[in-house]
XYZ file of C-alpha atoms in Angstrom:
557
model
C -0.002 0.004 0.055
C 1.353 3.450 -0.894
C 2.491 5.536 2.004
C 0.134 8.369 1.169
C -2.931 6.177 1.313
C -4.571 6.249 4.757
C -6.992 3.831 6.203
C -10.078 5.968 5.747
C -12.860 3.447 5.842
C -13.680 0.039 7.334
C -15.585 -2.145 5.000
C -16.940 -5.678 5.500
C -14.041 -7.419 3.819
C -11.074 -6.851 1.481
C -10.923 -8.267 -2.046
C -7.801 -9.559 -3.735
C -7.044 -6.299 -5.662
C -6.904 -4.372 -2.399
C -4.660 -6.661 -0.410
C -1.618 -7.628 -2.488
C 0.632 -4.749 -1.331
C -1.030 -4.293 2.070
C 0.966 -3.229 5.073
C 0.846 -6.461 7.029
C 2.084 -4.909 10.275
C -1.124 -2.726 10.349
C -3.265 -5.829 10.300
C -2.093 -6.603 13.786
C -4.048 -3.549 14.897
C -7.470 -5.127 15.352
C -9.783 -2.119 14.782
C -8.147 -1.355 11.409
C -8.368 -4.592 9.529
C -9.550 -3.297 6.195
C -8.929 -0.635 3.549
C -10.929 1.177 1.063
C -10.473 0.294 -2.580
C -7.830 2.691 -3.856
C -6.842 1.366 -7.257
C -8.554 -0.516 -10.018
C -7.675 -4.103 -10.903
C -5.771 -3.024 -14.072
C -3.737 -0.478 -12.222
C -2.770 -2.950 -9.536
C -1.853 -5.613 -12.086
C 0.627 -3.256 -13.602
C 1.897 -2.027 -10.232
C 2.885 -5.616 -9.384
C 5.492 -5.517 -12.085
C 8.577 -5.437 -10.106
C 11.794 -3.956 -8.978
C 13.746 -3.899 -12.144
C 11.389 -3.703 -15.084
C 12.017 -0.072 -15.906
C 15.706 -0.470 -15.253
C 15.713 -3.329 -17.784
C 13.980 -1.251 -20.492
C 10.742 -3.115 -20.093
C 8.610 -0.131 -19.010
C 6.807 0.164 -22.279
C 4.888 -3.101 -22.303
C 1.353 -3.267 -23.485
C -1.339 -2.924 -20.814
C -2.585 -6.377 -19.759
C -6.243 -6.684 -20.205
C -7.804 -9.448 -18.092
C -9.257 -12.228 -20.185
C -8.011 -10.711 -23.446
C -7.145 -12.899 -26.423
C -10.148 -15.171 -26.701
C -9.915 -18.848 -27.494
C -7.279 -19.454 -30.104
C -6.611 -22.319 -32.589
C -3.543 -24.518 -32.543
C -1.578 -22.170 -34.799
C -2.702 -18.796 -33.531
C -2.179 -18.441 -29.837
C -3.445 -15.206 -28.492
C -0.023 -14.321 -27.063
C 1.490 -14.215 -30.581
C -1.191 -11.981 -31.954
C -0.344 -9.257 -29.514
C 3.260 -9.003 -30.838
C 4.645 -7.541 -33.985
C 7.268 -10.293 -34.568
C 6.730 -13.867 -35.763
C 6.391 -16.423 -32.940
C 9.014 -19.225 -32.752
C 7.933 -22.293 -34.825
C 7.965 -24.333 -31.583
C 5.093 -22.294 -30.128
C 2.376 -23.732 -32.471
C 3.627 -27.223 -31.839
C 3.596 -26.643 -28.030
C 0.046 -25.312 -28.184
C -1.028 -28.331 -30.202
C 0.597 -30.754 -27.744
C -0.837 -28.916 -24.729
C -4.416 -29.167 -26.067
C -3.896 -32.932 -26.789
C -3.305 -33.362 -23.081
C -6.595 -31.917 -22.018
C -8.783 -34.035 -19.762
C -12.586 -33.749 -19.770
C -15.137 -34.510 -17.203
C -18.703 -34.612 -18.356
C -17.849 -32.537 -21.446
C -15.919 -29.880 -19.583
C -12.058 -29.512 -19.632
C -10.818 -29.947 -15.968
C -7.062 -30.310 -16.407
C -4.093 -31.740 -18.336
C -2.551 -35.081 -17.907
C 1.093 -35.416 -16.876
C 2.372 -36.813 -20.174
C 1.052 -37.996 -23.608
C 3.880 -40.449 -24.370
C 2.589 -43.064 -26.683
C 5.963 -44.758 -26.933
C 6.134 -45.551 -23.248
C 4.855 -49.035 -22.394
C 4.274 -48.186 -18.709
C 1.644 -45.508 -18.107
C 1.982 -45.645 -14.282
C 0.385 -42.417 -13.028
C 1.298 -40.119 -15.927
C -2.223 -40.331 -17.221
C -3.472 -38.334 -14.222
C -4.002 -34.736 -13.615
C -1.479 -33.598 -11.039
C -2.175 -30.391 -9.071
C 1.447 -29.154 -9.195
C 1.882 -30.212 -12.825
C -1.211 -28.367 -13.971
C -0.040 -24.981 -12.656
C 2.093 -24.084 -15.728
C -0.664 -25.376 -17.910
C -3.122 -23.205 -16.128
C -0.980 -20.105 -16.415
C -0.555 -20.712 -20.158
C -4.394 -20.861 -20.588
C -4.857 -17.793 -18.461
C -2.221 -15.807 -20.405
C -3.938 -16.976 -23.592
C -7.313 -15.733 -22.536
C -8.863 -19.053 -21.750
C -9.744 -19.101 -18.046
C -12.647 -21.627 -18.046
C -10.427 -24.673 -17.739
C -8.673 -23.111 -14.823
C -11.973 -22.362 -13.028
C -13.141 -25.898 -13.700
C -9.876 -27.342 -12.310
C -10.078 -25.177 -9.151
C -13.667 -26.139 -8.449
C -13.110 -29.829 -9.149
C -10.049 -30.114 -6.935
C -12.002 -28.158 -4.188
C -14.763 -30.797 -4.458
C -12.177 -33.542 -4.004
C -10.775 -31.803 -0.944
C -14.075 -32.562 0.767
C -13.703 -36.367 0.431
C -12.740 -38.487 3.305
C -9.125 -39.387 3.022
C -7.663 -42.534 4.555
C -4.328 -44.363 4.369
C -4.851 -47.811 5.871
C -6.783 -47.048 9.066
C -5.545 -43.391 9.431
C -7.642 -40.490 8.398
C -5.866 -37.453 6.852
C -6.551 -33.904 7.619
C -9.679 -32.404 6.206
C -7.814 -29.699 4.325
C -5.483 -31.939 2.387
C -5.694 -31.429 -1.354
C -5.179 -34.341 -3.743
C -1.821 -34.981 -5.369
C -3.688 -35.990 -8.547
C -6.984 -37.233 -9.968
C -8.118 -39.263 -12.857
C -11.293 -39.357 -14.906
C -12.637 -42.773 -15.747
C -14.957 -42.827 -18.863
C -17.502 -45.606 -18.990
C -18.515 -45.708 -22.692
C -21.365 -48.201 -22.053
C -23.065 -46.375 -19.206
C -21.830 -43.078 -20.605
C -20.677 -41.936 -17.197
C -17.508 -40.103 -15.947
C -16.083 -40.964 -12.516
C -13.326 -39.167 -10.607
C -10.605 -41.052 -8.772
C -8.370 -38.977 -6.505
C -4.964 -39.812 -4.974
C -4.158 -38.103 -1.678
C -0.888 -39.906 -1.204
C -2.339 -43.335 -0.545
C -1.168 -44.615 -3.928
C 2.008 -42.504 -4.200
C 5.550 -43.889 -3.972
C 6.325 -43.830 -0.206
C 2.679 -43.048 0.648
C 3.389 -39.399 1.371
C 0.639 -36.766 1.245
C 1.440 -33.781 -1.018
C 2.051 -30.784 1.196
C 2.487 -28.562 -1.836
C -0.867 -29.259 -3.583
C -2.887 -26.907 -1.245
C -0.333 -24.157 -1.588
C -0.304 -24.398 -5.371
C -4.173 -24.334 -5.348
C -4.251 -21.037 -3.368
C -1.580 -19.578 -5.577
C -3.464 -20.566 -8.682
C -6.793 -19.169 -7.251
C -5.131 -15.776 -6.966
C -3.597 -15.979 -10.398
C -7.104 -16.718 -11.881
C -8.522 -13.759 -10.009
C -5.745 -11.415 -11.073
C -5.952 -12.528 -14.678
C -9.676 -12.379 -15.094
C -10.738 -9.686 -12.654
C -13.443 -12.100 -11.468
C -13.619 -11.864 -7.703
C -16.651 -14.021 -7.331
C -14.868 -17.388 -7.332
C -12.383 -16.490 -4.637
C -15.053 -14.843 -2.505
C -17.500 -17.789 -2.806
C -18.202 -19.625 0.401
C -16.752 -22.896 -0.967
C -13.361 -21.354 -1.873
C -13.230 -19.359 1.408
C -13.722 -22.638 3.301
C -11.196 -24.465 1.114
C -8.520 -21.853 1.835
C -9.276 -21.956 5.568
C -9.074 -25.694 5.686
C -5.696 -25.757 4.006
C -4.363 -23.021 6.354
C -5.806 -24.739 9.425
C -3.414 -27.677 8.642
C -0.410 -25.313 8.585
C -1.265 -22.801 11.357
C -2.270 -25.281 14.029
C -0.189 -25.030 17.209
C 1.940 -27.893 18.350
C 5.502 -28.582 19.546
C 7.118 -26.422 16.803
C 9.711 -23.890 17.939
C 10.176 -22.565 14.368
C 7.539 -20.918 12.095
C 8.632 -23.237 9.170
C 6.724 -26.394 8.333
C 8.060 -29.791 9.366
C 7.709 -32.184 6.414
C 8.398 -35.773 5.326
C 10.662 -36.670 2.415
C 8.886 -36.771 -0.926
C 6.130 -34.246 -0.040
C 6.572 -31.856 -3.062
C 7.982 -31.850 -6.582
C 10.810 -33.964 -5.197
C 8.450 -36.782 -4.485
C 10.986 -39.533 -3.717
C 13.473 -39.903 -0.852
C 16.141 -37.325 -1.465
C 16.989 -36.133 2.102
C 14.730 -33.085 2.080
C 12.801 -34.210 5.184
C 12.710 -31.498 7.932
C 12.114 -27.944 6.667
C 12.722 -28.017 2.878
C 13.080 -24.668 1.095
C 10.516 -25.520 -1.546
C 7.709 -26.035 1.014
C 8.711 -22.976 3.074
C 8.671 -20.673 0.028
C 5.343 -22.084 -1.298
C 3.905 -21.785 2.235
C 4.927 -18.147 2.398
C 3.531 -17.417 -0.984
C 0.310 -19.209 -0.252
C -0.105 -17.234 3.028
C 0.286 -13.942 1.206
C -2.115 -14.984 -1.593
C -4.753 -16.177 0.985
C -4.337 -12.934 2.872
C -5.358 -11.044 -0.184
C -8.480 -13.249 -0.810
C -9.886 -14.171 2.583
C -12.972 -12.253 3.769
C -12.910 -10.658 7.168
C -16.617 -10.085 7.709
C -16.932 -12.363 10.716
C -14.787 -13.293 13.801
C -13.451 -16.403 12.168
C -12.218 -14.569 9.132
C -10.578 -11.851 11.270
C -8.867 -14.414 13.483
C -7.552 -16.326 10.481
C -6.094 -13.169 9.003
C -4.406 -12.218 12.281
C -2.787 -15.698 12.483
C -1.596 -15.380 8.957
C 0.001 -11.957 9.527
C 1.846 -13.135 12.652
C 3.039 -16.236 10.847
C 4.257 -14.187 7.899
C 6.350 -11.874 10.159
C 7.943 -14.849 11.972
C 8.498 -16.864 8.751
C 10.079 -14.037 6.805
C 12.391 -13.276 9.726
C 13.403 -16.928 10.125
C 14.000 -17.596 6.432
C 15.886 -14.374 5.676
C 18.200 -14.855 8.541
C 18.708 -18.586 9.027
C 18.278 -20.069 5.530
C 20.129 -17.328 3.660
C 23.723 -18.068 2.560
C 26.191 -15.740 0.952
C 29.938 -15.356 1.077
C 29.965 -13.519 4.381
C 27.425 -15.816 6.014
C 29.412 -18.894 4.895
C 32.510 -17.444 6.355
C 30.637 -16.780 9.554
C 29.320 -20.342 9.834
C 32.875 -21.598 9.088
C 33.993 -19.765 12.231
C 31.099 -20.800 14.396
C 31.713 -21.928 18.007
C 29.621 -24.913 19.087
C 27.825 -26.050 22.237
C 26.537 -22.556 22.984
C 23.766 -22.212 25.504
C 21.103 -19.519 26.346
C 19.500 -16.906 24.133
C 22.845 -15.194 23.434
C 24.026 -18.081 21.247
C 25.261 -17.088 17.835
C 25.266 -20.620 16.516
C 21.594 -21.091 17.281
C 21.243 -24.492 15.584
C 24.529 -25.858 16.910
C 25.845 -26.550 13.420
C 29.250 -28.157 13.407
C 31.542 -26.287 11.005
C 33.173 -29.479 9.949
C 29.967 -30.543 8.537
C 30.155 -27.881 5.802
C 30.640 -29.750 2.538
C 33.811 -28.945 0.595
C 32.053 -28.165 -2.659
C 30.151 -25.119 -1.209
C 33.373 -23.138 -0.599
C 34.238 -23.148 -4.340
C 30.639 -22.863 -5.450
C 29.868 -19.658 -3.482
C 30.815 -16.585 -5.526
C 31.955 -13.345 -3.914
C 28.814 -11.723 -5.132
C 25.722 -13.717 -4.895
C 23.724 -15.918 -2.521
C 20.771 -18.263 -2.104
C 18.402 -19.873 0.343
C 19.852 -23.273 1.317
C 17.890 -26.506 1.182
C 17.149 -27.063 4.835
C 17.893 -25.883 8.403
C 17.196 -27.891 11.583
C 19.061 -28.677 14.711
C 22.726 -29.534 13.956
C 21.865 -29.763 10.241
C 22.196 -27.412 7.364
C 21.595 -28.756 3.865
C 23.680 -26.534 1.658
C 22.242 -27.777 -1.705
C 20.759 -25.369 -4.158
C 17.074 -25.998 -5.043
C 15.768 -24.065 -7.877
C 12.060 -24.075 -7.291
C 12.339 -22.799 -3.685
C 14.630 -19.958 -4.697
C 12.520 -18.828 -7.639
C 9.357 -18.890 -5.584
C 11.177 -16.923 -2.874
C 11.765 -14.164 -5.426
C 8.210 -14.208 -6.757
C 6.613 -14.136 -3.309
C 9.097 -11.550 -2.013
C 10.163 -13.924 0.733
C 13.682 -12.801 -0.371
C 14.434 -9.085 0.076
C 15.126 -7.122 -3.130
C 18.855 -7.384 -2.290
C 18.583 -11.071 -1.808
C 16.609 -11.478 -4.984
C 19.334 -9.758 -6.937
C 21.907 -11.980 -5.227
C 20.159 -15.132 -6.338
C 20.165 -13.909 -9.906
C 23.977 -13.004 -9.474
C 24.531 -16.624 -8.376
C 22.722 -18.084 -11.390
C 24.853 -15.859 -13.711
C 28.111 -16.665 -11.939
C 27.424 -20.402 -11.816
C 25.657 -20.697 -15.183
C 27.420 -23.928 -16.177
C 26.555 -25.675 -12.900
C 22.907 -24.442 -12.533
C 21.843 -24.158 -16.176
C 24.431 -25.901 -18.397
C 23.021 -26.972 -21.802
C 19.400 -27.311 -20.594
C 17.665 -25.146 -17.979
C 17.356 -25.785 -15.066
C 18.972 -27.902 -12.430
C 16.339 -28.897 -9.891
C 19.109 -29.334 -7.259
C 22.863 -28.941 -7.124
C 25.170 -30.709 -6.633
C 24.214 -34.348 -7.106
C 24.715 -36.712 -4.203
C 26.708 -39.861 -5.092
C 28.517 -42.932 -3.824
C 28.026 -43.771 -0.155
C 26.071 -40.584 0.501
C 23.628 -41.527 -2.327
C 23.179 -44.966 -0.821
C 22.374 -43.552 2.574
C 20.298 -40.523 1.602
C 18.157 -42.069 -1.186
C 18.155 -45.692 -0.113
C 19.915 -46.708 -3.313
C 17.104 -45.221 -5.456
C 17.798 -46.403 -9.043
C 15.852 -43.412 -10.467
C 17.788 -40.729 -8.495
C 21.314 -41.699 -9.431
C 23.845 -38.876 -9.704
C 22.868 -36.012 -12.114
C 19.558 -37.640 -12.904
C 15.887 -36.995 -12.074
C 15.681 -35.108 -8.747
C 19.287 -35.737 -7.928
C 20.876 -32.944 -10.072
C 18.692 -33.518 -13.126
C 17.694 -30.689 -15.412
C 14.018 -29.877 -15.714
C 12.625 -27.804 -18.559
C 9.504 -26.981 -16.628
C 11.554 -24.809 -14.281
C 12.048 -22.415 -17.274
C 8.781 -20.582 -16.434
C 9.834 -20.023 -12.861
C 13.315 -18.740 -13.666
C 11.835 -16.502 -16.463
C 9.384 -14.986 -13.937
C 12.196 -14.385 -11.447
C 14.405 -12.865 -14.162
C 11.672 -10.412 -15.182
C 10.910 -9.459 -11.592
C 14.577 -8.697 -10.917
C 15.094 -6.826 -14.144
C 17.246 -9.484 -15.791
C 15.314 -10.549 -18.888
C 18.499 -11.213 -20.792
C 19.116 -14.260 -18.494
C 15.621 -15.617 -19.329
C 16.146 -15.013 -23.008
C 19.391 -16.959 -22.877
C 17.811 -19.819 -21.026
C 14.868 -19.992 -23.377
C 17.180 -20.083 -26.416
C 18.975 -23.051 -24.870
C 15.634 -24.901 -24.390
C 14.564 -24.097 -27.962
C 17.682 -25.731 -29.395
C 16.575 -29.137 -28.019
C 13.140 -29.455 -26.492
C 11.034 -29.949 -29.739
C 13.391 -32.248 -31.541
C 13.825 -34.326 -28.425
C 10.063 -34.672 -28.052
C 9.518 -32.457 -24.955
C 11.220 -34.673 -22.344
C 10.318 -34.640 -18.623
C 13.990 -34.160 -17.627
C 17.551 -34.292 -18.831
C 20.589 -36.087 -17.241
C 24.278 -35.291 -16.799
C 26.251 -32.527 -15.228
C 25.409 -30.169 -18.053
C 21.925 -31.573 -18.785
C 23.057 -32.872 -22.160
C 21.222 -36.213 -22.238
C 17.567 -37.043 -22.308
C 16.746 -38.493 -18.909
C 17.101 -42.396 -18.753
C 13.513 -42.708 -17.573
C 12.163 -39.392 -18.870
C 8.628 -39.394 -20.479
C 8.295 -37.705 -23.798
C 5.629 -35.040 -24.445
C 5.704 -34.216 -20.733
C 2.943 -31.605 -20.371
C 4.538 -29.345 -17.915
C 7.708 -29.206 -20.020
C 5.463 -27.933 -22.885
C 3.465 -25.594 -20.711
C 6.617 -24.181 -18.960
C 8.109 -23.239 -22.230
C 4.886 -21.432 -23.400
C 4.513 -19.543 -20.129
C 8.096 -18.441 -20.286
C 7.758 -17.229 -23.879
C 4.501 -15.339 -23.158
C 5.911 -13.656 -20.042
C 8.998 -12.463 -21.919
C 6.870 -11.199 -24.734
C 4.391 -9.521 -22.401
C 5.889 -8.907 -18.956
C 2.538 -7.642 -17.551
C 1.627 -11.370 -17.271
C 3.992 -11.418 -14.283
C 1.320 -9.738 -12.144
C -0.713 -12.924 -11.806
C 2.157 -14.896 -10.280
C 4.255 -12.231 -8.435
C 3.801 -10.404 -5.187
C 5.609 -7.204 -4.351
C 7.625 -6.772 -1.126
C 5.734 -5.499 1.850
C 8.224 -2.873 3.043
C 6.629 -2.637 6.407
C 7.095 -6.316 7.212
C 9.421 -5.941 10.197
C 10.431 -8.882 12.318
C 8.328 -9.229 15.456
C 11.338 -10.398 17.405
C 14.762 -8.828 17.581
C 18.117 -10.528 16.933
C 20.172 -11.076 20.088
C 22.980 -8.490 20.414
C 25.495 -11.256 20.123
C 24.412 -12.232 16.461
C 26.848 -9.858 14.812
C 29.622 -10.184 17.279
């Protein structure tokens, strides 16, 4: 919220267009929970374009009109008609492949299946609609002026949330969103039936912690793109958001504001040593909290209480992540010099991390300029690995400060060969191997070194890094990454992932015509061509978000 805008009027609730840049600290003051509408939807969409757009020469983009473009054919996506130059020949193929992946329920499109690989003998669960996989598809359709499928998906998954969820004899929390669902067509009875998986069929039987967060983020993206507030403000969506947040905000034995998670609970859905407090979940949690804050009604005591809990958690979470998960050259040097076995609130080494546990590779990997959020922080343990999704979402959600966001981009530029190589983008770095691989993954044959989740290169991450580049005023990095992808993706058949240190080889078990590889490319292209699209997936920094607690005076000693 702009500094000159006072809180003149208390209304029954705030809508999404009013809340995105809201001063969170003021929400702690109970009598002043709401603000008057100050700017129109279109103005706020453009205001969400970030820190560096003008600096990067991108201040003359076309105004983004919600729902513009209309339904397009295979060869004329709406995004290309708004630009004076010819679209890349891959774009038409990508749209055709994306439409082939559409799933219909009772005649209505409700999602896209994970992959349309006719060469693969094993379908496994690649014929299902995954919540996380559908996000780039949804963004592509929104950017192309086709919001109906996104609305159908949001409502259908919301319906599934209400199902009773059991694994063996244990009942899952009411707010858990499905990892995926499948539509069974009965041609004889002419009926369609939904089958959902909440983790009971997944490898390792782990519930998807990220699904609920992606659902909230996508609900906001739909609302920002279309200007339609009615869906987010409907009683069913309000209840759905509250159920998801109740799972995350419930009080327990936690001493940290971060979420404690099992291995395999997110995009990295196999055992990879991310148990504890993985960066991917913390960044998505932060973004989902901010998105929910902009959409939740506050016209009753329950709504006001929920908002207050969100605000307090956001303050604590941003403080914790920015201070304890952040690593740059100076912080690495400080950790290297840590004393151990410190007691009391004056401790500098708060998690009792043993300096000898710092892996050798990180000293050479860390540039003088640059930094990133490390993979995990818990008692006596810091996972120094780089995880792309968590760091990109940290930028988009403004979990990272503007300075930290720029430092993450500096790191990507400085370590281009390691993090991008010949195919964007490494899901994690570096790969774990040998004895460590045996211990951490349980000898997982799919997650061998530089493959799949263990240092593999995933084209879907192209949309996330492109969005982060635009937000930080570095479109040239995104353009370079997209050109790399264009040199291979189509002729390789849109693989799920690539293997090798540089990402040169199609993954040994990678599916072809992987839907989110296709959609990720389209979203990256459309955002670069029309940066105003960034508004639906990006949140500006709340400059008033000050930590509730103070650092101990010994921290900087």
